[in-house]
PDB file of C-alpha atoms in Angstrom:
ATOM      1  CA  ASN Y   1      69.799  22.898  23.559  1.00  0.00           C
ATOM      2  CA  LYS Y   2      68.295  19.914  24.758  1.00  0.00           C
ATOM      3  CA  PRO Y   3      69.914  16.667  24.159  1.00  0.00           C
ATOM      4  CA  GLU Y   4      68.214  13.863  22.024  1.00  0.00           C
ATOM      5  CA  ASN Y   5      68.550  11.810  24.591  1.00  0.00           C
ATOM      6  CA  LEU Y   6      69.372  12.166  28.269  1.00  0.00           C
ATOM      7  CA  ASN Y   7      70.523   9.360  28.748  1.00  0.00           C
ATOM      8  CA  ASN Y   8      73.241   8.999  26.204  1.00  0.00           C
ATOM      9  CA  PHE Y   9      74.232  12.954  28.042  1.00  0.00           C
ATOM     10  CA  ALA Y  10      74.545  11.589  31.386  1.00  0.00           C
ATOM     11  CA  VAL Y  11      77.105   8.710  30.653  1.00  0.00           C
ATOM     12  CA  LYS Y  12      79.268  11.112  28.095  1.00  0.00           C
ATOM     13  CA  LEU Y  13      79.391  14.110  30.429  1.00  0.00           C
ATOM     14  CA  ASP Y  14      79.762  10.956  33.552  1.00  0.00           C
ATOM     15  CA  THR Y  15      83.290  10.102  31.948  1.00  0.00           C
ATOM     16  CA  SER Y  16      84.430  13.730  31.522  1.00  0.00           C
ATOM     17  CA  MET Y  17      83.514  14.381  34.734  1.00  0.00           C
ATOM     18  CA  GLN Y  18      85.690  11.347  35.722  1.00  0.00           C
ATOM     19  CA  GLN Y  19      87.925  12.145  33.551  1.00  0.00           C
ATOM     20  CA  GLN Y  20      88.424  15.314  34.891  1.00  0.00           C
ATOM     21  CA  ASN Y  21      88.542  14.501  38.804  1.00  0.00           C
ATOM     22  CA  SER Y  22      90.747  11.205  39.312  1.00  0.00           C
ATOM     23  CA  TYR Y  23      88.175  10.861  42.802  1.00  0.00           C
ATOM     24  CA  TYR Y  24      84.519  11.308  41.650  1.00  0.00           C
ATOM     25  CA  LEU Y  25      84.162   7.732  40.517  1.00  0.00           C
ATOM     26  CA  ASP Y  26      85.561   6.914  43.776  1.00  0.00           C
ATOM     27  CA  LEU Y  27      83.407   9.349  45.902  1.00  0.00           C
ATOM     28  CA  ILE Y  28      80.084   7.402  43.904  1.00  0.00           C
ATOM     29  CA  GLU Y  29      81.619   3.588  45.109  1.00  0.00           C
ATOM     30  CA  GLY Y  30      82.123   4.562  47.872  1.00  0.00           C
ATOM     31  CA  LYS Y  31      78.840   6.118  48.693  1.00  0.00           C
ATOM     32  CA  ILE Y  32      79.875   9.734  49.227  1.00  0.00           C
ATOM     33  CA  LEU Y  33      78.343  10.992  46.083  1.00  0.00           C
ATOM     34  CA  GLN Y  34      74.980   9.669  44.097  1.00  0.00           C
ATOM     35  CA  PRO Y  35      75.470   8.693  40.942  1.00  0.00           C
ATOM     36  CA  LEU Y  36      74.913  11.629  38.001  1.00  0.00           C
ATOM     37  CA  LYS Y  37      70.824  12.032  37.931  1.00  0.00           C
ATOM     38  CA  ILE Y  38      70.397  14.576  35.033  1.00  0.00           C
ATOM     39  CA  THR Y  39      66.994  16.625  35.333  1.00  0.00           C
ATOM     40  CA  ALA Y  40      65.854  18.087  32.025  1.00  0.00           C
ATOM     41  CA  ILE Y  41      64.341  22.092  33.088  1.00  0.00           C
ATOM     42  CA  GLU Y  42      62.556  24.582  31.374  1.00  0.00           C
ATOM     43  CA  LYS Y  43      64.583  27.142  28.979  1.00  0.00           C
ATOM     44  CA  GLY Y  44      65.588  30.038  31.340  1.00  0.00           C
ATOM     45  CA  GLY Y  45      64.488  28.226  34.122  1.00  0.00           C
ATOM     46  CA  PHE Y  46      68.363  28.108  35.530  1.00  0.00           C
ATOM     47  CA  ASN Y  47      67.933  32.109  35.092  1.00  0.00           C
ATOM     48  CA  SER Y  48      65.184  32.241  37.325  1.00  0.00           C
ATOM     49  CA  TYR Y  49      66.255  30.247  39.821  1.00  0.00           C
ATOM     50  CA  MET Y  50      69.032  32.659  39.641  1.00  0.00           C
ATOM     51  CA  LYS Y  51      67.219  35.627  39.742  1.00  0.00           C
ATOM     52  CA  SER Y  52      65.168  34.540  42.718  1.00  0.00           C
ATOM     53  CA  VAL Y  53      67.852  34.057  45.035  1.00  0.00           C
ATOM     54  CA  GLY Y  54      68.834  38.172  43.887  1.00  0.00           C
ATOM     55  CA  LYS Y  55      71.806  36.182  42.317  1.00  0.00           C
ATOM     56  CA  LEU Y  56      71.751  36.610  38.582  1.00  0.00           C
ATOM     57  CA  GLY Y  57      73.853  39.077  36.327  1.00  0.00           C
ATOM     58  CA  GLY Y  58      76.914  41.283  37.836  1.00  0.00           C
ATOM     59  CA  GLN Y  59      79.843  38.944  39.840  1.00  0.00           C
ATOM     60  CA  ASN Y  60      77.992  36.142  40.468  1.00  0.00           C
ATOM     61  CA  LYS Y  61      79.158  32.845  40.549  1.00  0.00           C
ATOM     62  CA  VAL Y  62      77.854  29.654  39.271  1.00  0.00           C
ATOM     63  CA  PRO Y  63      76.857  27.009  42.265  1.00  0.00           C
ATOM     64  CA  ARG Y  64      79.324  24.336  42.141  1.00  0.00           C
ATOM     65  CA  LEU Y  65      78.492  22.008  45.254  1.00  0.00           C
ATOM     66  CA  SER Y  66      76.171  21.753  47.611  1.00  0.00           C
ATOM     67  CA  ASN Y  67      76.149  19.990  50.942  1.00  0.00           C
ATOM     68  CA  ASP Y  68      72.460  19.572  50.575  1.00  0.00           C
ATOM     69  CA  ARG Y  69      69.374  18.912  47.972  1.00  0.00           C
ATOM     70  CA  LYS Y  70      68.676  23.397  48.888  1.00  0.00           C
ATOM     71  CA  ILE Y  71      69.573  24.241  45.152  1.00  0.00           C
ATOM     72  CA  ALA Y  72      68.232  20.673  43.363  1.00  0.00           C
ATOM     73  CA  ASN Y  73      64.738  21.525  44.744  1.00  0.00           C
ATOM     74  CA  GLU Y  74      64.350  24.896  44.299  1.00  0.00           C
ATOM     75  CA  LEU Y  75      65.759  23.893  40.397  1.00  0.00           C
ATOM     76  CA  SER Y  76      63.197  21.109  40.229  1.00  0.00           C
ATOM     77  CA  LYS Y  77      59.999  23.719  40.168  1.00  0.00           C
ATOM     78  CA  PHE Y  78      61.056  24.536  36.656  1.00  0.00           C
ATOM     79  CA  LYS Y  79      61.394  20.843  35.925  1.00  0.00           C
ATOM     80  CA  LEU Y  80      59.600  19.955  32.139  1.00  0.00           C
TER      81      LEU Y  80
END
């Protein structure tokens, strides 16, 4: 389900990430990471992406971090 307000959701998620990882804010302030940006994608878009890279179902792990924009660029194809 899409949050009613993506900006409010982004603030809450950012706060949660700071609480879970003590280095998160340091990485943003040091310009190692860019600040959190949320882009809504169509329902089922993530599953479509995983299927397109042959990783849907089974024992495949969800990608967590990446040093490039490859995953983000692929997911942007499903942007609302």
